[in-house]
Coordinates of C-alpha atoms and ligand atoms in Angstrom, one line a residue:
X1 CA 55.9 87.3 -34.0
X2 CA 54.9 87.3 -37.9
X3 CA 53.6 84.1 -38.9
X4 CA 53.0 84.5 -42.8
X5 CA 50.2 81.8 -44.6
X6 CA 53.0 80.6 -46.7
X7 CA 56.8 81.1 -47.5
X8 CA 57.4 80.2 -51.0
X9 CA 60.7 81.5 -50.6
X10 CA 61.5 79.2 -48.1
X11 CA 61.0 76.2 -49.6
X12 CA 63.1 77.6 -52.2
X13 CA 66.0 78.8 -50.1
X14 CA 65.6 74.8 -48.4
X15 CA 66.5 73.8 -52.0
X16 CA 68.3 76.4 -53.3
X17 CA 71.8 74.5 -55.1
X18 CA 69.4 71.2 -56.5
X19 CA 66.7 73.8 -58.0
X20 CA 69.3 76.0 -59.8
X21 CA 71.3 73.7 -60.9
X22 CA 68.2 71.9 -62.3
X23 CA 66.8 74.5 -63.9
X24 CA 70.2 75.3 -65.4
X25 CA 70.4 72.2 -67.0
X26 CA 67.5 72.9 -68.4
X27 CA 68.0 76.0 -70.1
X28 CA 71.8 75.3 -70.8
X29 CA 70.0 71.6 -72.7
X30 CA 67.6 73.4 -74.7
X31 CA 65.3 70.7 -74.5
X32 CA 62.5 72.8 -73.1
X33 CA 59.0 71.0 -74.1
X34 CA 58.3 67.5 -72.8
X35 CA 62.2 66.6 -72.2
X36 CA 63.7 64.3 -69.7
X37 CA 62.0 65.6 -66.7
X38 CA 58.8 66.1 -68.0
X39 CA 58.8 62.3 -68.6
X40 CA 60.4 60.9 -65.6
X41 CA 58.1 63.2 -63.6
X42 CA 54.9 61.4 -65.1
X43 CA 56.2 58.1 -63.9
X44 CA 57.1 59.2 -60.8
X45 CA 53.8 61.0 -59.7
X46 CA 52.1 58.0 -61.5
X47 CA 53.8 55.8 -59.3
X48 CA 53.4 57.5 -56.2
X49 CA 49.8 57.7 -56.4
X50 CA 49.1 54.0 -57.8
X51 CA 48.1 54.3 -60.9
X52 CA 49.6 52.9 -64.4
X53 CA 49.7 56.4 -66.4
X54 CA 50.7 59.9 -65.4
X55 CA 50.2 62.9 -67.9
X56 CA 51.4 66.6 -67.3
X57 CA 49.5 69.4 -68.3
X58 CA 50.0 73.1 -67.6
X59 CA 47.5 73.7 -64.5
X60 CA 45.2 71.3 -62.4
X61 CA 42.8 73.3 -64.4
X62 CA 43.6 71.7 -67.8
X63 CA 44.2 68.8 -65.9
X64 CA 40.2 68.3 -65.1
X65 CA 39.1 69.7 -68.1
X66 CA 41.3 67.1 -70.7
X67 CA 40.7 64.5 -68.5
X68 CA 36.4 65.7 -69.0
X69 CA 36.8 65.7 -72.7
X70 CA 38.8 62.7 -72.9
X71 CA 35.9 60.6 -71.3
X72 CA 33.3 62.2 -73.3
X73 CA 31.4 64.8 -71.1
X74 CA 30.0 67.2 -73.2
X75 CA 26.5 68.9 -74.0
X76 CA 23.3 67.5 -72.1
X77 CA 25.6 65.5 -69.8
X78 CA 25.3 66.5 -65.9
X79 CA 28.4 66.0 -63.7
X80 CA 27.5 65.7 -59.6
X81 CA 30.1 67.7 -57.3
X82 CA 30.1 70.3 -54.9
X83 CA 29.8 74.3 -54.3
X84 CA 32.8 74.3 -51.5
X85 CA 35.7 74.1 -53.3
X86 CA 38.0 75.9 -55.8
X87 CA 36.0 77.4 -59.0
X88 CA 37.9 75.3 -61.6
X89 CA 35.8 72.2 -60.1
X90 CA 33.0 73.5 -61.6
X91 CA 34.3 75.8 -64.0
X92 CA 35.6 73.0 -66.3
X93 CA 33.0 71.2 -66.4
X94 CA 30.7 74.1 -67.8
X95 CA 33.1 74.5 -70.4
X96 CA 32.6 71.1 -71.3
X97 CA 28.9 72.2 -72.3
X98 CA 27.5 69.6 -69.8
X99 CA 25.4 71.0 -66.3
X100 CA 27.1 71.2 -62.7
X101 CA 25.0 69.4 -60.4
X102 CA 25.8 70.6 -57.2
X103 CA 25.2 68.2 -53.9
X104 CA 25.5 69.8 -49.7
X105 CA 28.9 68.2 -48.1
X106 CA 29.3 66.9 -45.2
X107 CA 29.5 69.7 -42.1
X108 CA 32.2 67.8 -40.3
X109 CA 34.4 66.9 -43.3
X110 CA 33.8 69.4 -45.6
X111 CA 33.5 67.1 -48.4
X112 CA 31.1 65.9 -50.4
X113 CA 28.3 64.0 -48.5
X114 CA 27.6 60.6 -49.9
X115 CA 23.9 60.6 -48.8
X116 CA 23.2 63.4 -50.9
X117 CA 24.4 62.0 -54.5
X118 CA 21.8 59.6 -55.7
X119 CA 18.9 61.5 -55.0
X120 CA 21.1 63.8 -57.8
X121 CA 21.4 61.2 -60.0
X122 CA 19.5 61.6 -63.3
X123 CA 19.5 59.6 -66.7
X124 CA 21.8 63.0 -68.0
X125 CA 24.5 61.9 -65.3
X126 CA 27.5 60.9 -66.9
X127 CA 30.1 61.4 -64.1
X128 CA 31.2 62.3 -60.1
X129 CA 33.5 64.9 -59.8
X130 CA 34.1 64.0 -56.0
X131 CA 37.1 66.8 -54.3
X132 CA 39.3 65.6 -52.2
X133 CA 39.4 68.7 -50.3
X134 CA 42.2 70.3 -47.9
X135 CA 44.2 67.4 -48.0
X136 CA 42.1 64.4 -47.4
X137 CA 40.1 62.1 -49.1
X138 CA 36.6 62.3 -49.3
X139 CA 34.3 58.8 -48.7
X140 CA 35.6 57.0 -52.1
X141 CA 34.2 54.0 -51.0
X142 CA 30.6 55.9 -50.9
X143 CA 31.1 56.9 -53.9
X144 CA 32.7 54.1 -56.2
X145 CA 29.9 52.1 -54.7
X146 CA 26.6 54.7 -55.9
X147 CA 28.6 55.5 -59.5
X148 CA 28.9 51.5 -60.3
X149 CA 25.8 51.4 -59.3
X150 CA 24.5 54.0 -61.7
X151 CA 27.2 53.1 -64.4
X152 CA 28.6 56.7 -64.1
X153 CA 32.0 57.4 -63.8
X154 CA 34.2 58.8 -61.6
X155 CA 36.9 61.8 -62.0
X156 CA 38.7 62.4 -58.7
X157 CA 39.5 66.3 -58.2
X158 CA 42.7 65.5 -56.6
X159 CA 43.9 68.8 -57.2
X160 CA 45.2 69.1 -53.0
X161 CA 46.0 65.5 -52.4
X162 CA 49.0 64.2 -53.8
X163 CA 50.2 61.8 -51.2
X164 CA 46.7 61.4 -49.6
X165 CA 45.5 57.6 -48.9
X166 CA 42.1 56.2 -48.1
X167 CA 42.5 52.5 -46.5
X168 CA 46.5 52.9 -48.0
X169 CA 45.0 53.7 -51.5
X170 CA 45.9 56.6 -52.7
X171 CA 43.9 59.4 -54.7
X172 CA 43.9 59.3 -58.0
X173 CA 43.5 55.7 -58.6
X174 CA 39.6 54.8 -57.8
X175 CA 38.2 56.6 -60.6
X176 CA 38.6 56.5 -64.2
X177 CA 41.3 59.4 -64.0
X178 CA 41.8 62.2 -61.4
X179 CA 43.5 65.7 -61.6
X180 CA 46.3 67.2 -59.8
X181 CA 47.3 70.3 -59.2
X182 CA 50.9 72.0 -58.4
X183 CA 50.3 75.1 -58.5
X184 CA 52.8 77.6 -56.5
X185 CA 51.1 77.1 -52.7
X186 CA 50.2 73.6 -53.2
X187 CA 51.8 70.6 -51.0
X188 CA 53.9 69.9 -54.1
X189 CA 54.2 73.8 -55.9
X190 CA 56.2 74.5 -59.2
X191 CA 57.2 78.1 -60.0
X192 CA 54.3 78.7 -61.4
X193 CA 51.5 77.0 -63.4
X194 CA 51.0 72.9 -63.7
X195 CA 49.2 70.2 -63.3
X196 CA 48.7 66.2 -64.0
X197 CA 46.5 63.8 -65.1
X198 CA 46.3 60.0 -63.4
X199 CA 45.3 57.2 -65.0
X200 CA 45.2 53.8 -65.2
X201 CA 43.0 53.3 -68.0
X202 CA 45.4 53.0 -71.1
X203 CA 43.4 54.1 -73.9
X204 CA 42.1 57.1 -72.0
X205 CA 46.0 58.2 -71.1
X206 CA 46.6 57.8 -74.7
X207 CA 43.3 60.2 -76.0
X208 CA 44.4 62.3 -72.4
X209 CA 48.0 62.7 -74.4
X210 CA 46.7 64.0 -77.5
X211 CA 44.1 66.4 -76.5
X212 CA 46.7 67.7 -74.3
X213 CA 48.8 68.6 -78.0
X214 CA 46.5 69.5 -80.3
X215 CA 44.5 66.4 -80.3
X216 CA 47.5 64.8 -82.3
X217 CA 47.6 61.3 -83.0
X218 CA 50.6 59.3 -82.8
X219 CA 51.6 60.9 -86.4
X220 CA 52.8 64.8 -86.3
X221 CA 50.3 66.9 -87.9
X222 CA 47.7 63.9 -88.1
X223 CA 44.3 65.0 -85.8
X224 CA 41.9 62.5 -83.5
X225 CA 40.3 65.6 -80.9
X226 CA 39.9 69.0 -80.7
X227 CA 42.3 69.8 -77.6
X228 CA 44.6 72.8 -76.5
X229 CA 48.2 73.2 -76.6
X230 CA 48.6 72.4 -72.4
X231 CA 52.0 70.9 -71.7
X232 CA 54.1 71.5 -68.7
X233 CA 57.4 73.3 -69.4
X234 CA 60.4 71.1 -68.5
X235 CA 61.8 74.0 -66.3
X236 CA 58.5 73.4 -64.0
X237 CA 58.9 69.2 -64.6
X238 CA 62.9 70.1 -63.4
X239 CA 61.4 72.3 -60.5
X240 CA 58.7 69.9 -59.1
X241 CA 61.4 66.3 -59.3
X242 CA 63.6 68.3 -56.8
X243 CA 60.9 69.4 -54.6
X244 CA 59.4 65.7 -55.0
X245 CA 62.3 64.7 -52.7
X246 CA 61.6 66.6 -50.1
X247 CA 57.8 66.3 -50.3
X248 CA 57.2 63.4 -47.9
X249 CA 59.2 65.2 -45.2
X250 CA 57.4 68.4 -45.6
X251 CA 53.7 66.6 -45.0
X252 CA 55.2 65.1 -42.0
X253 CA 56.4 68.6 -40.9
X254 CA 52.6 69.5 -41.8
X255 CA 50.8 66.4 -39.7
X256 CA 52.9 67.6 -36.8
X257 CA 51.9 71.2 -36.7
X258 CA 48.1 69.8 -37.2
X259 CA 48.9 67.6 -34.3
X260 CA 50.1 70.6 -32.3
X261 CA 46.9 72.8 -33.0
X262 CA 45.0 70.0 -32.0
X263 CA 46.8 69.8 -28.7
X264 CA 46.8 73.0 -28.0
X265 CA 43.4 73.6 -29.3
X266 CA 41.3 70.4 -27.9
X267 CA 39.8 72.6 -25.1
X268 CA 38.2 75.3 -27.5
X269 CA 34.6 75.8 -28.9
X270 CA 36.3 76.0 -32.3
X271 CA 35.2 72.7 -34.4
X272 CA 38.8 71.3 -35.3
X273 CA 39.4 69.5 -38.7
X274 CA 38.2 66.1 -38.8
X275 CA 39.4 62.9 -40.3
X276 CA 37.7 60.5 -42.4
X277 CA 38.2 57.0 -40.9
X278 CA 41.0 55.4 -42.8
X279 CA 42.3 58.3 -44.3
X280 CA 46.1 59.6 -44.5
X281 CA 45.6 63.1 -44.0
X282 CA 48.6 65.7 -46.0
X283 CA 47.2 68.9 -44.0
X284 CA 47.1 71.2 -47.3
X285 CA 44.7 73.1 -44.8
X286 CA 44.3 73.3 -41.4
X287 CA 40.9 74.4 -41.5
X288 CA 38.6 75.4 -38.4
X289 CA 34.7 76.4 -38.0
X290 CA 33.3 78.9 -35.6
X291 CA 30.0 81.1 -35.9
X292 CA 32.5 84.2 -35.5
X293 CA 35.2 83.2 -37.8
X294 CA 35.3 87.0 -38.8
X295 CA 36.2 88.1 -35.3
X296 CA 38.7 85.5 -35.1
X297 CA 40.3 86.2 -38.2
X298 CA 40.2 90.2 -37.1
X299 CA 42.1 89.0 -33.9
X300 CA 44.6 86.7 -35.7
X301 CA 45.2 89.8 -38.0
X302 CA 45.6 92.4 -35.4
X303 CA 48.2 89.4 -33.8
X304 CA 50.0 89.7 -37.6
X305 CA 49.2 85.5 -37.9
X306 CA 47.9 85.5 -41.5
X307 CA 45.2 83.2 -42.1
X308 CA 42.6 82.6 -45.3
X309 CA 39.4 81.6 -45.9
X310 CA 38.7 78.5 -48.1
X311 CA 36.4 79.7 -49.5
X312 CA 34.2 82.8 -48.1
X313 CA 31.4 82.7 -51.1
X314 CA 30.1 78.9 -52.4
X315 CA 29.8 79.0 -56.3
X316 CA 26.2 78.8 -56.8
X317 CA 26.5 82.4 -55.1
X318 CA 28.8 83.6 -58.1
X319 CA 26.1 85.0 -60.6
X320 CA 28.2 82.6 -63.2
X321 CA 27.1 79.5 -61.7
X322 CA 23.9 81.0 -59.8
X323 CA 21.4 78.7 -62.7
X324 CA 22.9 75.9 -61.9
X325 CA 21.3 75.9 -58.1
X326 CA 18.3 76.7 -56.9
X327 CA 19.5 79.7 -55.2
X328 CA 20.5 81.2 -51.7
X329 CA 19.5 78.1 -49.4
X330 CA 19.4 75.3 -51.7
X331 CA 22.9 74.2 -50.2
X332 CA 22.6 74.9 -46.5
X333 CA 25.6 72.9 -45.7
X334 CA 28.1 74.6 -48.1
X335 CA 26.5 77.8 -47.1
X336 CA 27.0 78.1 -43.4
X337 CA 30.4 76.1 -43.5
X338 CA 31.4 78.9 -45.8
X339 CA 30.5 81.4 -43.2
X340 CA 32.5 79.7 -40.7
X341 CA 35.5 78.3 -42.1
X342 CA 38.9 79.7 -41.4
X343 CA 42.3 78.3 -41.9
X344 CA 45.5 78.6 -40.2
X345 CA 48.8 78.6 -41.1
X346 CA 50.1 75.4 -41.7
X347 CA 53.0 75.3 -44.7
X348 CA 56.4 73.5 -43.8
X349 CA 58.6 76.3 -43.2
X350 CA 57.1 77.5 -39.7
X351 CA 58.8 76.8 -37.1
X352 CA 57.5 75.6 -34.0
X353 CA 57.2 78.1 -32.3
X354 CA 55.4 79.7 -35.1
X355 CA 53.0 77.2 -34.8
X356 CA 52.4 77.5 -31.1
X357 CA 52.1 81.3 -30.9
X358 CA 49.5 81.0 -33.7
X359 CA 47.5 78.8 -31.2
X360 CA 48.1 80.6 -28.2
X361 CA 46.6 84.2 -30.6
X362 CA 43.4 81.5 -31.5
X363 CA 43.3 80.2 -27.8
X364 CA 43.4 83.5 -26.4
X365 CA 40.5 84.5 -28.5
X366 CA 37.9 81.5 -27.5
X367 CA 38.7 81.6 -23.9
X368 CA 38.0 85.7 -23.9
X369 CA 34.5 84.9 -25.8
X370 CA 33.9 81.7 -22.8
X371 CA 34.7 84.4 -19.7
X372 CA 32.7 87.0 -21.5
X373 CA 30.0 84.3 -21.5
X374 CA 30.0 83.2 -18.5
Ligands
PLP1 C1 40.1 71.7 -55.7 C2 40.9 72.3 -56.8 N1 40.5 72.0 -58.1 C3 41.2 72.5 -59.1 C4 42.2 73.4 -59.0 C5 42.9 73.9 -60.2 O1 44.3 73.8 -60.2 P1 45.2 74.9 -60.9 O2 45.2 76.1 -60.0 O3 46.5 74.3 -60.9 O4 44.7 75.2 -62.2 C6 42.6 73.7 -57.7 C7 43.8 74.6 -57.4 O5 43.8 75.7 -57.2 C8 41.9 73.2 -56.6 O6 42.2 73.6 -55.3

């Protein structure tokens, strides 16, 4: 049995009639840049994730880096986040001119560890870029606490937790502004490129809305910023509100397959996902630990159950982003998890049996290394 890592075309097929005729309507309207969907899709992501403002952008990419200009980050400033996660974290915020700082995560969660940010803290901090990684929030009460301590503010990277809640909040509403991603193999996935930007901060939404144009003001051809020309296409707006209606149903389709890996894998010496206390897990990854993830992932392979690794090589490894770390062992955290870290299938469109044969190939695997051990 083939069980793929995701099925884009399945989703698709699940909402086939909705999506076309949407996207018809689109085309046949011909109002293709910030049109009616772009604009009711702002309010309802905003909505949805609690906070007063919601601004589309092409990529989760531009979403960070707007959000990064619109506060102010720039040359000399130093932004605190991690080396485990997706490159634009870190990425943007060079391009900003200012300095990643990069602080170990936590070995259990695999998000940034809260312990590990104030010794980071310097008078050239401006901001936390906190990640809310996999699907789960990482400690925002940590970390609102140590950045109102310091005065410094805080930009979620939300970018793989729409519908994620800490204590019923949800991400995207305890910093200043956070970034979301829908890109194709997210929880929520356009076809193709896009991203948002949360706020409930007015005047930032308003300096968030012009850099994404041009850094227009509210006349045309008038300036305030430097910014980019980073709008989401109303065909992708028209795409995500119909997948936006089935996106609560698909995370619960997600939480039960977690629940089912759990079950069938509690007996294991893998080290299963775990929660933060408080947190509404949305299972974007199902993500396991073991010393011989490579053998595992040979195994799964030979079995044809795709899996991927999130992420094989930390950042400070990349020769990019090597001066902004003090080199190989400076994160030892990051750097074994990345050795160790596999993740299993977990999009919506398994099945269930899918799900279970995918255990049974992981299962068969530890119990072989325990007899061979014993
Ligand atoms: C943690 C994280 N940050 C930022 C991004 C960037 O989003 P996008 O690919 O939409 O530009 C992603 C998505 O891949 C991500 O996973």
């Amino acid at each position: 049995m083939k069980v793929p890592f995701y099925d884009i075309k399945a989703q698709y097929t699940e909402l086939a009639a909705e999506t076309d005729a949407a996207v018809h309507a689109v085309i046949s309207g011909g109002a293709y840049v910030m049109g009616p969907n772009h604009n009711a899709l702002e309010a309802e992501i905003a909505a949805r994730q609690g906070c007063k403002h919601g601004i589309a952008v092409n990529s989760g990419t531009d979403a960070l880096r707007i959000l990064m200009d619109a506060v102010g980050i720039g040359q000399g400033d130093e932004v605190i986040t991690t080396a485990f996660t997706f490159v634009a974290s870190a990425e943007t915020i060079v391009q900003t001119g200012a300095r990643p700082v990069f602080v170990d995560i936590d070995p259990i969660t695999f998000q940034i560890d809260p312990a590990k940010i104030e010794a980071a803290i310097t008078p050239r901090t401006k901001a936390i870029l906190p990640i809310h990684l996999f699907g789960q929030m990482c400690d925002m009460t940590a970390v609102k606490a140590i950045a109102d301590r310091h005065e410094i503010l805080v930009l979620e990277d939300a970018a793989q937790a729409i519908d994620s809640t800490q204590h019923g909040v949800p991400a995207g509403s305890i910093g200043i502004g956070a970034g979301f991603s829908f890109y194709v193999t997210k929880n929520l996935g356009a076809a193709g490129d896009a991203g948002l930007i949360v706020t409930n901060d007015d005047e930032l939404a308003q300096r968030c809305r012009s850099i994404r144009v041009h850094g227009m003001g509210r006349e045309r051809y008038y300036y305030d910023h430097i910014g980019y020309t980073s709008r989401m296409d109303e065909v992708q707006a028209a795409v995500l509100r119909v997948k936006l209606t089935k996106l609560t149903e698909w995370n619960a389709r997600r939480a039960a397959f977690a629940a089912r890996y759990f079950q069938e894998l509690a007996d294991s010496d893998l080290r299963l996902p775990a929660t933060l206390a408080g947190n509404h897990h949305t299972w974007h990854q199902f993500t396991v630990a073991t010393p011989e993830r490579d053998a595992l992932q040979a195994h799964l392979r030979a079995n044809e159950v795709d899996s991927m690794i999130y992420y094989p090589v930390p950042l400070h490894f990349h020769e990019p982003y090597a001066r902004f770390a003090d080199g190989r062992g400076s994160l030892p955290v990051t750097e074994e998890v990345s050795r160790e870290v596999l993740s299993l299938p977990i999009h919506p469109h398994l099945s269930a049996e899918q799900v279970q044969f995918a255990a049974s190939v992981v299962r068969e695997f530890t119990s072989s290394r325990i007899h061979a051990a014993s």
